[in-house]
Amino acid sequence: QVQLVESGGGLVQAGGSLRLSCAASGRTSSRYAVGWFRQAPGKERDFVAAITWSGDSTYYADSVRGRFTISRDIAKNTVYLQMNSLKTEDTAVYYCAARFPFRVSTVTEAAMYGYWGQGTQVTVSS
């Protein structure tokens, strides 16, 4: 079992930045990959970004590529999502999720992630 706790959400103006954190506990010795997803009201949960255990591979949705950066600190069992140049359409609840094993072919599929955090709200105002 892996427990995940997100933090760092909040209210920010368009063009601003936020950094989300996803702290893992429990079975952290497993080589799990971590993804970030987001869900806006009335919409499906969408893939945002993912990173492999080693951190040597990262993946991004087209809508955030070039603005968001995912990284991880293995020693701290924490994954970060740096969000820059935020837009109003980035407003959503952001979830981190963990999975092992990792398959690049299904990196964007929420159903392939077995462990989820409770989510953190990000609101971008115009």
Short mmCIF file of C-alpha atoms in Angstrom, two decimals:
data_model
loop_
_atom_site.label_atom_id
_atom_site.label_comp_id
_atom_site.label_asym_id
_atom_site.label_seq_id
_atom_site.Cartn_x
_atom_site.Cartn_y
_atom_site.Cartn_z
CA GLN A 1 0.00 0.00 0.00
CA VAL A 2 1.08 3.51 -0.79
CA GLN A 3 -0.55 6.53 0.80
CA LEU A 4 -0.41 9.83 -1.05
CA VAL A 5 -1.07 13.33 0.26
CA GLU A 6 -1.20 16.37 -2.00
CA SER A 7 -0.55 19.92 -0.90
CA GLY A 8 0.19 23.31 -2.40
CA GLY A 9 -3.09 24.15 -4.06
CA GLY A 10 -4.73 27.51 -3.75
CA LEU A 11 -5.99 30.61 -5.51
CA VAL A 12 -3.73 32.36 -8.00
CA GLN A 13 -4.19 34.93 -10.74
CA ALA A 14 -3.78 34.01 -14.36
CA GLY A 15 -0.13 34.07 -15.32
CA GLY A 16 0.95 33.12 -11.83
CA SER A 17 2.61 29.99 -10.48
CA LEU A 18 1.98 27.26 -7.95
CA ARG A 19 3.92 24.21 -6.87
CA LEU A 20 2.03 21.12 -5.86
CA SER A 21 3.58 18.41 -3.72
CA CYS A 22 2.66 14.76 -3.44
CA ALA A 23 4.12 13.04 -0.38
CA ALA A 24 4.15 9.25 -0.31
CA SER A 25 4.24 6.93 2.66
CA GLY A 26 3.81 3.25 3.23
CA ARG A 27 5.28 0.90 0.65
CA THR A 28 7.66 3.51 -0.69
CA SER A 29 10.37 0.96 -1.40
CA SER A 30 8.46 -0.12 -4.48
CA ARG A 31 9.56 1.47 -7.70
CA TYR A 32 6.34 3.26 -8.44
CA ALA A 33 5.69 5.86 -11.09
CA VAL A 34 3.63 8.91 -10.18
CA GLY A 35 1.15 10.83 -12.23
CA TRP A 36 -0.81 14.01 -11.78
CA PHE A 37 -4.39 14.22 -12.95
CA ARG A 38 -6.98 16.97 -12.68
CA GLN A 39 -10.72 17.15 -12.69
CA ALA A 40 -12.79 20.24 -13.29
CA PRO A 41 -16.46 20.38 -12.26
CA GLY A 42 -18.63 18.37 -14.61
CA LYS A 43 -15.65 17.01 -16.52
CA GLU A 44 -13.69 13.79 -16.61
CA ARG A 45 -10.43 13.30 -14.78
CA ASP A 46 -7.65 14.20 -17.19
CA PHE A 47 -4.00 13.29 -17.31
CA VAL A 48 -1.60 16.13 -16.62
CA ALA A 49 1.90 14.71 -16.17
CA ALA A 50 3.79 11.63 -15.02
CA ILE A 51 7.28 10.66 -13.95
CA THR A 52 9.01 7.31 -13.67
CA TRP A 53 10.57 5.99 -10.49
CA SER A 54 14.06 7.06 -11.50
CA GLY A 55 12.86 10.41 -12.72
CA ASP A 56 14.63 9.96 -16.03
CA SER A 57 11.40 9.98 -18.02
CA THR A 58 8.58 12.48 -17.83
CA TYR A 59 5.33 12.78 -19.74
CA TYR A 60 2.98 15.72 -20.22
CA ALA A 61 -0.41 16.47 -21.63
CA ASP A 62 -0.24 18.78 -24.61
CA SER A 63 -2.24 21.39 -22.73
CA VAL A 64 0.45 21.84 -20.07
CA ARG A 65 3.67 21.01 -21.89
CA GLY A 66 6.11 23.89 -21.60
CA ARG A 67 4.26 25.38 -18.61
CA PHE A 68 4.26 22.56 -16.06
CA THR A 69 7.23 20.58 -14.80
CA ILE A 70 7.07 17.32 -12.87
CA SER A 71 9.96 16.21 -10.70
CA ARG A 72 10.64 13.93 -7.77
CA ASP A 73 12.86 13.72 -4.73
CA ILE A 74 13.28 10.01 -4.03
CA ALA A 75 14.92 10.62 -0.67
CA LYS A 76 11.87 12.60 0.47
CA ASN A 77 9.36 10.30 -1.26
CA THR A 78 7.85 13.40 -2.78
CA VAL A 79 6.80 14.34 -6.30
CA TYR A 80 6.32 17.94 -7.33
CA LEU A 81 4.33 19.66 -10.04
CA GLN A 82 5.60 23.14 -10.79
CA MET A 83 2.89 25.05 -12.60
CA ASN A 84 3.82 28.29 -14.37
CA SER A 85 1.89 30.64 -16.64
CA LEU A 86 -1.36 29.38 -15.18
CA LYS A 87 -4.55 29.86 -17.13
CA THR A 88 -8.15 29.96 -15.96
CA GLU A 89 -8.70 26.64 -17.72
CA ASP A 90 -6.18 25.06 -15.35
CA THR A 91 -8.72 25.42 -12.55
CA ALA A 92 -9.49 21.95 -11.18
CA VAL A 93 -8.91 19.56 -8.33
CA TYR A 94 -5.46 18.06 -8.83
CA TYR A 95 -4.77 14.49 -7.80
CA CYS A 96 -1.54 12.57 -7.63
CA ALA A 97 -1.56 8.86 -8.23
CA ALA A 98 0.96 6.03 -8.06
CA ARG A 99 1.33 2.85 -10.05
CA PHE A 100 3.66 -0.10 -10.39
CA PRO A 101 4.64 -1.54 -12.69
CA PHE A 102 4.89 1.30 -15.15
CA ARG A 103 3.86 0.99 -18.78
CA VAL A 104 4.49 3.97 -21.03
CA SER A 105 1.68 2.88 -23.33
CA THR A 106 -0.88 3.53 -20.59
CA VAL A 107 0.73 6.47 -18.83
CA THR A 108 -2.30 8.71 -19.42
CA GLU A 109 -4.88 6.19 -18.24
CA ALA A 110 -6.21 6.95 -14.76
CA ALA A 111 -7.53 3.42 -14.37
CA MET A 112 -3.96 2.06 -14.44
CA TYR A 113 -3.00 3.93 -11.27
CA GLY A 114 -3.79 1.99 -8.14
CA TYR A 115 -3.18 4.58 -5.45
CA TRP A 116 -4.65 8.07 -5.22
CA GLY A 117 -4.42 11.09 -2.99
CA GLN A 118 -7.38 13.09 -1.79
CA GLY A 119 -6.80 15.97 -4.19
CA THR A 120 -5.96 19.64 -3.84
CA GLN A 121 -7.93 22.52 -5.32
CA VAL A 122 -6.26 24.88 -7.77
CA THR A 123 -8.22 27.95 -8.76
CA VAL A 124 -6.91 30.38 -11.35
CA SER A 125 -8.70 33.71 -11.54
CA SER A 126 -8.76 36.05 -14.51
#
